[in-house]
Tab-separated table of C-alpha atoms in Angstrom:
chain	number	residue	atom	x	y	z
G	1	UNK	CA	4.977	-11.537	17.338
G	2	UNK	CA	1.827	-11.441	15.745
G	3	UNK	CA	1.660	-13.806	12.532
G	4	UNK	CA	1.044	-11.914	9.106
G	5	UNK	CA	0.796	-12.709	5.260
G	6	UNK	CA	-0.150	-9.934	2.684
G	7	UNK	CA	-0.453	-11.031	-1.034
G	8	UNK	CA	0.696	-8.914	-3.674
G	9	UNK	CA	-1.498	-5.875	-4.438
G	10	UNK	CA	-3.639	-5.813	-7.416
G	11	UNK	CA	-3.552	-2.947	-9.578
G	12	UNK	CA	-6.456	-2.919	-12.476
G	13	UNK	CA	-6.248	0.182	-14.506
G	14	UNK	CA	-8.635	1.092	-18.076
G	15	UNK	CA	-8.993	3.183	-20.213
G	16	UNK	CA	-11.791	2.425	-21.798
G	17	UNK	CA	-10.377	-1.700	-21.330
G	18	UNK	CA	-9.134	-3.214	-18.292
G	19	UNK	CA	-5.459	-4.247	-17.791
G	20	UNK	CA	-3.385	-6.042	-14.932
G	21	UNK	CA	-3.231	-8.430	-12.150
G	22	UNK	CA	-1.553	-10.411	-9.235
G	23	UNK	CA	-0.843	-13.719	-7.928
G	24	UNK	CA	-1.289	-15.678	-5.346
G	25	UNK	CA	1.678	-16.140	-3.359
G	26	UNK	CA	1.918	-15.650	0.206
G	27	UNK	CA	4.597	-15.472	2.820
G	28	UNK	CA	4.604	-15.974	6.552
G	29	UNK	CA	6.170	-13.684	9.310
G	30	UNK	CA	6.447	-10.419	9.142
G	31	UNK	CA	6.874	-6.998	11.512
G	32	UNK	CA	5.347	-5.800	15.154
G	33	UNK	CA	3.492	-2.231	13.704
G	34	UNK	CA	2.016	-0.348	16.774
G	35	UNK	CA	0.413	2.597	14.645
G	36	UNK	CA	1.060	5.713	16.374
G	37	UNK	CA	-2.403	6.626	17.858
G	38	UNK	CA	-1.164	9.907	20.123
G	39	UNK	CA	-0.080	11.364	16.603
G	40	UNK	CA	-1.836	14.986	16.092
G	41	UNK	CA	-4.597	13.959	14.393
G	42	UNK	CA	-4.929	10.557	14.123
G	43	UNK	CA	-8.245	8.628	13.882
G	44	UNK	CA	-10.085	7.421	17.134
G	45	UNK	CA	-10.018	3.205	17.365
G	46	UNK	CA	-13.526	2.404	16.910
G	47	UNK	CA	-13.052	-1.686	17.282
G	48	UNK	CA	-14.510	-2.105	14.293
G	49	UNK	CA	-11.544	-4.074	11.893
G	50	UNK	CA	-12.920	-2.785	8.256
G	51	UNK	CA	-13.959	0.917	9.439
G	52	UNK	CA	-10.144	1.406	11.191
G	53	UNK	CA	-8.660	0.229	8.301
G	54	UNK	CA	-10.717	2.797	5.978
G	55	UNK	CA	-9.652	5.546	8.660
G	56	UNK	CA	-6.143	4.735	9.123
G	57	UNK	CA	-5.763	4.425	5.475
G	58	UNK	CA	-7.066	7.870	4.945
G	59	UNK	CA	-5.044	9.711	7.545
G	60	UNK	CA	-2.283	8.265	5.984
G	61	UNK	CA	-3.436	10.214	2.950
G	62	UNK	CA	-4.251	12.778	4.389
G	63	UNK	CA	-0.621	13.560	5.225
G	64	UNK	CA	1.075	12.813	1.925
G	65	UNK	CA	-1.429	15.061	0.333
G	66	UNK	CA	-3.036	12.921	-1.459
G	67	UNK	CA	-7.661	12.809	-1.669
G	68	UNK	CA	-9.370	11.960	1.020
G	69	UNK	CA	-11.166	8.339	-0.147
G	70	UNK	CA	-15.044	8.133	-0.073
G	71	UNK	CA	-16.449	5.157	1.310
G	72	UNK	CA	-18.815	3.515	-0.765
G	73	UNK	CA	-21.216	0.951	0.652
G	74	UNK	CA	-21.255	-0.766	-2.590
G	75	UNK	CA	-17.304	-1.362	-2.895
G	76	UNK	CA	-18.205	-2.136	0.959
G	77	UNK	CA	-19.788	-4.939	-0.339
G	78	UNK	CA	-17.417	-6.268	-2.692
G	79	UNK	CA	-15.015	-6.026	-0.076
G	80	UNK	CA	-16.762	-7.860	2.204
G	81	UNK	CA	-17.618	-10.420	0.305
G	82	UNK	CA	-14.072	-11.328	-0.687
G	83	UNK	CA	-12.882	-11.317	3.186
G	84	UNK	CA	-15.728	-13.499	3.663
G	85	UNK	CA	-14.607	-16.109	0.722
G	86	UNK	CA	-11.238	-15.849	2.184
G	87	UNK	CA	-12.382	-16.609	5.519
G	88	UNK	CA	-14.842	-19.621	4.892
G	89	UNK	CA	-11.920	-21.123	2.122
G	90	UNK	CA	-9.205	-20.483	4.790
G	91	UNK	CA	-7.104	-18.745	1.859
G	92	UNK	CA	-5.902	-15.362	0.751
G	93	UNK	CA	-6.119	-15.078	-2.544
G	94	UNK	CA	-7.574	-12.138	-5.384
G	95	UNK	CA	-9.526	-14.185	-7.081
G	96	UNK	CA	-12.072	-16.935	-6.416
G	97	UNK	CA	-13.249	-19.938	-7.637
G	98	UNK	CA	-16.412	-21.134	-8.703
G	99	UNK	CA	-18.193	-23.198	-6.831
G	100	UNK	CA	-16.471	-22.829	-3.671
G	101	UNK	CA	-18.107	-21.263	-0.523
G	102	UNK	CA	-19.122	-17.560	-0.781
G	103	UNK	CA	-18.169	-17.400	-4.330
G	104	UNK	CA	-18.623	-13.450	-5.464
G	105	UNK	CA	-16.855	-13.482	-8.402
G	106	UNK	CA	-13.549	-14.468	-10.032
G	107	UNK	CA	-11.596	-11.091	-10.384
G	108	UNK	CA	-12.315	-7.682	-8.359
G	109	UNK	CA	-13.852	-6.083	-11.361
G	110	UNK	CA	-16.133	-9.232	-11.283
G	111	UNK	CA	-16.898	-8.682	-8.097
G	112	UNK	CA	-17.166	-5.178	-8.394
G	113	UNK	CA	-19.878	-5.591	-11.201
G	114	UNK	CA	-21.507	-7.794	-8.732
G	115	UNK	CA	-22.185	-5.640	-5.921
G	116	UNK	CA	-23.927	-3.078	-8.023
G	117	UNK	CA	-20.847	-1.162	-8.484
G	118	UNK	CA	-20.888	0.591	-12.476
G	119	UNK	CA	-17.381	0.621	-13.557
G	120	UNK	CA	-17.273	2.883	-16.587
G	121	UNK	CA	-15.877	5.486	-19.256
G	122	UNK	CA	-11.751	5.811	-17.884
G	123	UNK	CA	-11.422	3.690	-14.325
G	124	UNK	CA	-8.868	2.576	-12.060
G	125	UNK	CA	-9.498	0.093	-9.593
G	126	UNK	CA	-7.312	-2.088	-7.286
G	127	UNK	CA	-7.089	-4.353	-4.212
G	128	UNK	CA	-5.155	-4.780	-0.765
G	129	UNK	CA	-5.584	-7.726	1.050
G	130	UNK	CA	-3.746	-8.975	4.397
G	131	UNK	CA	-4.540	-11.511	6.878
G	132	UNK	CA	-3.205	-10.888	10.365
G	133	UNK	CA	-3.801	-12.500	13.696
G	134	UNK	CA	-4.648	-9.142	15.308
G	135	UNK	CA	-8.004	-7.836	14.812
G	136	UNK	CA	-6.636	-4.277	14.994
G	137	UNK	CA	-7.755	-2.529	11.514
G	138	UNK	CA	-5.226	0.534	12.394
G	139	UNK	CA	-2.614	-2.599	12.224
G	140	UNK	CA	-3.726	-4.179	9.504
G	141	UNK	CA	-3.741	-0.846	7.520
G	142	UNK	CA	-0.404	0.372	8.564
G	143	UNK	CA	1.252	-3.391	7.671
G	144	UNK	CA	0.127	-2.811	4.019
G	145	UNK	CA	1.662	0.641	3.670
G	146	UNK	CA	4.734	-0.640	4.995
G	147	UNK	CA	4.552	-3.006	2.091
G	148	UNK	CA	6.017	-0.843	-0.525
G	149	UNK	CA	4.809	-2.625	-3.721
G	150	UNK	CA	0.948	-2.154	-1.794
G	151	UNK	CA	1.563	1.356	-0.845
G	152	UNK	CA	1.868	1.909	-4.323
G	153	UNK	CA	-1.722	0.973	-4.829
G	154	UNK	CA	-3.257	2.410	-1.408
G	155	UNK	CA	-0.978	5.919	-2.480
G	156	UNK	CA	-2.457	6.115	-5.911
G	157	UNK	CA	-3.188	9.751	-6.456
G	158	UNK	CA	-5.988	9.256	-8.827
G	159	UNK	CA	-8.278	6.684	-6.360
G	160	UNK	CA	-11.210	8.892	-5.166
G	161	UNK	CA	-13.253	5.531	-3.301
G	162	UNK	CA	-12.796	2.890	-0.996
G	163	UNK	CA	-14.609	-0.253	0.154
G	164	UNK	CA	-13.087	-2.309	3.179
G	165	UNK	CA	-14.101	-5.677	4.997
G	166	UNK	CA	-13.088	-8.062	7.071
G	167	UNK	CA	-13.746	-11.088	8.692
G	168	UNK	CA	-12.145	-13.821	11.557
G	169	UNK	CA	-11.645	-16.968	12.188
G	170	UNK	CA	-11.727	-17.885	15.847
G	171	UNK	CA	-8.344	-17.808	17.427
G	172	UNK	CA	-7.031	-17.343	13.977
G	173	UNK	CA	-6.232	-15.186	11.169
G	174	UNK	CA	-8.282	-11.777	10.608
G	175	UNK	CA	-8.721	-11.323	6.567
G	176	UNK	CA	-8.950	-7.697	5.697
G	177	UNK	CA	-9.374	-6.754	1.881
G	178	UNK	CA	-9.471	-3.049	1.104
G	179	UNK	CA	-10.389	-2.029	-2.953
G	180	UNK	CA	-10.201	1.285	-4.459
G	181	UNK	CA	-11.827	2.820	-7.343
G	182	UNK	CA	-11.657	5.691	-9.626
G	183	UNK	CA	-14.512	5.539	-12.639
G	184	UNK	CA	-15.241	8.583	-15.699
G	185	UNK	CA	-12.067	10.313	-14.792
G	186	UNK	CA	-8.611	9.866	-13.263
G	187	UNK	CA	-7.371	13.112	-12.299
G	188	UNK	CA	-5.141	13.375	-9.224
G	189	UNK	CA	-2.282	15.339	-8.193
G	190	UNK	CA	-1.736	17.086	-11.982
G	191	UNK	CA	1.181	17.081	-14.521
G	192	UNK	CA	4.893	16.592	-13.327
G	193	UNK	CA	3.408	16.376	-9.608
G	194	UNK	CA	4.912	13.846	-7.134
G	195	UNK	CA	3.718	12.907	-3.707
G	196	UNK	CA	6.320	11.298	-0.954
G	197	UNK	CA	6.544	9.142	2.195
G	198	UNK	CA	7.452	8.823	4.248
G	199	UNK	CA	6.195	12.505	4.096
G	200	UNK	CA	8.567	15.719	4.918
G	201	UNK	CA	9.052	16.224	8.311
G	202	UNK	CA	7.368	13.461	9.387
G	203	UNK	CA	8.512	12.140	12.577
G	204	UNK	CA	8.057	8.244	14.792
G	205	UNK	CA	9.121	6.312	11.413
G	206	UNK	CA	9.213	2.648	11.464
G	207	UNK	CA	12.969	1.662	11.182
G	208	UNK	CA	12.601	-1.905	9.324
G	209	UNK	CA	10.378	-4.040	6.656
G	210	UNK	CA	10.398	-7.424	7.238
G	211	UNK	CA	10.808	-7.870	2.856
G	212	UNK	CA	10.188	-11.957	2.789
G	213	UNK	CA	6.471	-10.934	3.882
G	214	UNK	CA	5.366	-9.109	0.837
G	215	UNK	CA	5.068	-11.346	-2.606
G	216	UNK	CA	6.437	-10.539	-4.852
G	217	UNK	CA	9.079	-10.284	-2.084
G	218	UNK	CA	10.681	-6.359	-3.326
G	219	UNK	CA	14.748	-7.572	-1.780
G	220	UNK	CA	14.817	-10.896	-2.267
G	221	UNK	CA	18.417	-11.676	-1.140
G	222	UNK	CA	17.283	-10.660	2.591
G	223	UNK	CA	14.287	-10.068	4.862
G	224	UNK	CA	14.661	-7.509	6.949
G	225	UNK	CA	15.314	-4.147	5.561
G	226	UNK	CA	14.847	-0.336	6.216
G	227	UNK	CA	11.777	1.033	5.997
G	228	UNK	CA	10.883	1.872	2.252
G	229	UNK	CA	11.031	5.344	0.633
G	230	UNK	CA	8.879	6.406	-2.331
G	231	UNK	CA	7.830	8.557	-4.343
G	232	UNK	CA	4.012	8.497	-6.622
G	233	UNK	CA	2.458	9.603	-9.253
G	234	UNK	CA	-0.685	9.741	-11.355
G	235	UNK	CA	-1.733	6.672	-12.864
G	236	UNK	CA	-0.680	7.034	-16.380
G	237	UNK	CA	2.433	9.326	-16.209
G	238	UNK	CA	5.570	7.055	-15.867
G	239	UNK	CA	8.463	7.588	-12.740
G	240	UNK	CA	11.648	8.133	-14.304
G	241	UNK	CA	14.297	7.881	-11.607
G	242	UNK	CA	18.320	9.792	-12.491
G	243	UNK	CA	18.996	9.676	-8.757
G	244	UNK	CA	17.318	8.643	-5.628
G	245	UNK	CA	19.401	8.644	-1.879
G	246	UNK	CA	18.223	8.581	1.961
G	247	UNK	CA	21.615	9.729	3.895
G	248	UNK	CA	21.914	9.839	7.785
G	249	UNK	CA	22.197	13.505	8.906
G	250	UNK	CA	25.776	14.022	8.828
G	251	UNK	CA	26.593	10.670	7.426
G	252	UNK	CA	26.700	8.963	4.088
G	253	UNK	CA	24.442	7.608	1.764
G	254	UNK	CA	22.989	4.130	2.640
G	255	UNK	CA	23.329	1.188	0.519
G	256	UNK	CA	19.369	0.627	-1.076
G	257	UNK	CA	17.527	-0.953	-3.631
G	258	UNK	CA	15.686	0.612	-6.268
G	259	UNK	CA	12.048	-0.617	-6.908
G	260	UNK	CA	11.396	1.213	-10.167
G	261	UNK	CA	8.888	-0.016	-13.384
G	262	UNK	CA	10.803	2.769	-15.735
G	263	UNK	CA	14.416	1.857	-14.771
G	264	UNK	CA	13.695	-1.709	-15.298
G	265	UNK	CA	14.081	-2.584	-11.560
G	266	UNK	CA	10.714	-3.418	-10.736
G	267	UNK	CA	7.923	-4.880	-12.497
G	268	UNK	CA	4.895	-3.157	-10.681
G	269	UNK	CA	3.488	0.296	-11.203
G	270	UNK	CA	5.049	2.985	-13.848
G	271	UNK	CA	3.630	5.764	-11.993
G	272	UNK	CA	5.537	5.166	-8.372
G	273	UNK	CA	9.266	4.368	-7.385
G	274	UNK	CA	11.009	3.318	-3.993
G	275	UNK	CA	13.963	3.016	-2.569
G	276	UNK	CA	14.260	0.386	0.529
G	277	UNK	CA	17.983	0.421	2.644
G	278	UNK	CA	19.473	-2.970	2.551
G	279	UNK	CA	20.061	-2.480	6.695
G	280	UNK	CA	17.243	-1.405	9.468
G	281	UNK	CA	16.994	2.632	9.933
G	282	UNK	CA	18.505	3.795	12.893
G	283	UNK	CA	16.454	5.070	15.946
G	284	UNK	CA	15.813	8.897	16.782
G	285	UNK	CA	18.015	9.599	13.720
G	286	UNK	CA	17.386	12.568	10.653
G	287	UNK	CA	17.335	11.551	7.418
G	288	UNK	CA	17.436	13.467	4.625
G	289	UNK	CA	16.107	12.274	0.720
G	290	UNK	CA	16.988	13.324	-2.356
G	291	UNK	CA	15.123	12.828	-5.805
G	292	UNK	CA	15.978	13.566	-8.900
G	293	UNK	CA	14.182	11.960	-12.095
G	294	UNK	CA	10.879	12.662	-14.198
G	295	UNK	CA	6.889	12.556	-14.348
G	296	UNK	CA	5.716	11.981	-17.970
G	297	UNK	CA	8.213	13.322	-19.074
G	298	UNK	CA	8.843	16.684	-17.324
G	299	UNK	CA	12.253	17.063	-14.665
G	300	UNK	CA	11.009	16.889	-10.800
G	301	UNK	CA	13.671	17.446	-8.110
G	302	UNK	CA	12.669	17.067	-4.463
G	303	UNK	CA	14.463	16.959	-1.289
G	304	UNK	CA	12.779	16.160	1.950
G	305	UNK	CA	13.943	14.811	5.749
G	306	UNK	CA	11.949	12.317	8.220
G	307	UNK	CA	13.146	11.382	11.375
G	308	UNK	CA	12.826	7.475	13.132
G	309	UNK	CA	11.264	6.792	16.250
């Protein structure tokens, strides 16, 4: 099993003034992911850790509707940079210290600011970071997603650029950070709008999350779990959740948790919900979801059905 820790995401959002964070917790072990390449249309593995991750990432997109993400070469560079600090301090971390090795700057709008990168009028910026002993970008990429309280950030409807780096250590960990930006204007999917993934119809779904390898861990009575359900919308318009349900075709309602800022279940994002099943998916099974809550305040009802691999 290939050894993994992702730190919780950081989400910065302004309007006009900057607002939020992360810490700086880590955990240890986490799942296998083997991205499904043979998927129709699915990026072609290039090798190169940073550019897969920026192509997986936006395929992923891509599929739940959401913008397609510029690259930027400037974000590239703040990116890179904080891989880099990561790397040389053996440490995954979102912010740096002074005076330590590769020092770009303490917080990602400092280092942001740094790389020539003009964050201004309304903005929304935030940060993904893993550290993985495989090199594969597609893997890295497809880890964070699977980490619900990160999809949240790399599935924000309103991000319109992307910067991505990485770098190894010999026979060691590869540090991948991937930061997102949004700067005079955060428009995305539009009033009462929601996006979903696992997306409808979507077939080869993971069936588990290993939960003790995402801080803050999301079900922290267990580790590992179904794979996560959720739901997102623009930054700025809150996810009110009446009822939310993933039910075997044929079968019951499974037992989940609700991840949700509104409802007072979760402390992250207002603008995206989850639900994760307490008990791993089962294989080359239907299952069909069921939403029923609010976007800023106007009624959204979806219903959608995946099936595992």
């Amino acid at each position: 099993m290939k050894k993994s820790r992702i730190l919780p995401a950081a989400l910065l959002c302004a309007l006009l003034a900057a607002c939020g964070g992360g810490s700086d917790s880590t955990s240890n072990s986490g799942p296998v992911i083997t991205p499904p390449t043979q998927e129709p249309g699915a990026p072609t593995l290039t090798g190169n850790t940073a550019t897969d991750g920026y192509n997986w990432f936006n395929y992923r997109r891509n599929q739940v509707g959401l913008t397609t993400l510029a690259r930027n070469s400037l974000i590239d560079v703040a990116a890179q940079g904080h891989s880099d600090y990561q790397r040389l301090n053996r440490t995954i971390t979102h912010e740096q210290t002074p005076g330590q090795p590769g020092f770009t700057g303490v917080a990602l709008t400092n280092r942001l600011l740094a790389a020539g990168y003009t964050l201004s009028g309304s903005y929304s910026a935030g940060e993904v970071i893993s550290a993985t002993t495989s090199g594969s970008g597609f893997y890295q990429a497809e880890e964070l997603i699977a980490a619900i309280y990160h999809r949240f950030v790399i599935f924000e409807p309103v991000f319109k650029e992307i910067g991505t780096g990485a770098a190894s250590v010999s026979g060691g960990y590869t540090y991948f950070t991937a930061d997102f930006a949004a700067v005079n204007g955060l428009s995305g999917l539009g009033e009462g709008r929601l996006a979903v993934y696992p997306v409808a119809n979507q077939t080869n779904v993971a069936l588990n999350f290993f939960s003790d390898n995402e801080a803050p861990d999301p079900v922290p009575d267990r580790n590992e779990v179904g794979y996560p359900i959720s739901v997102h919308a623009d930054y700025g318009r809150t996810v009110l959740v009446r009822s939310f349900t993933v039910t075997p075709r044929g079968g019951t309602a499974l037992e989940t948790r609700l991840l949700s800022y509104a409802n007072g279940t979760s402390n992250d994002s207002s603008s995206a919900a989850a639900i994760v099943p307490l008990a791993p998916l089962r294989s080359a099974t239907t299952y069909d979801v069921s939403f029923n809550g609010a976007v800023g305040g106007v009624d959204v009802s979806r219903s959608w059905s995946f099936s595992t691999k």
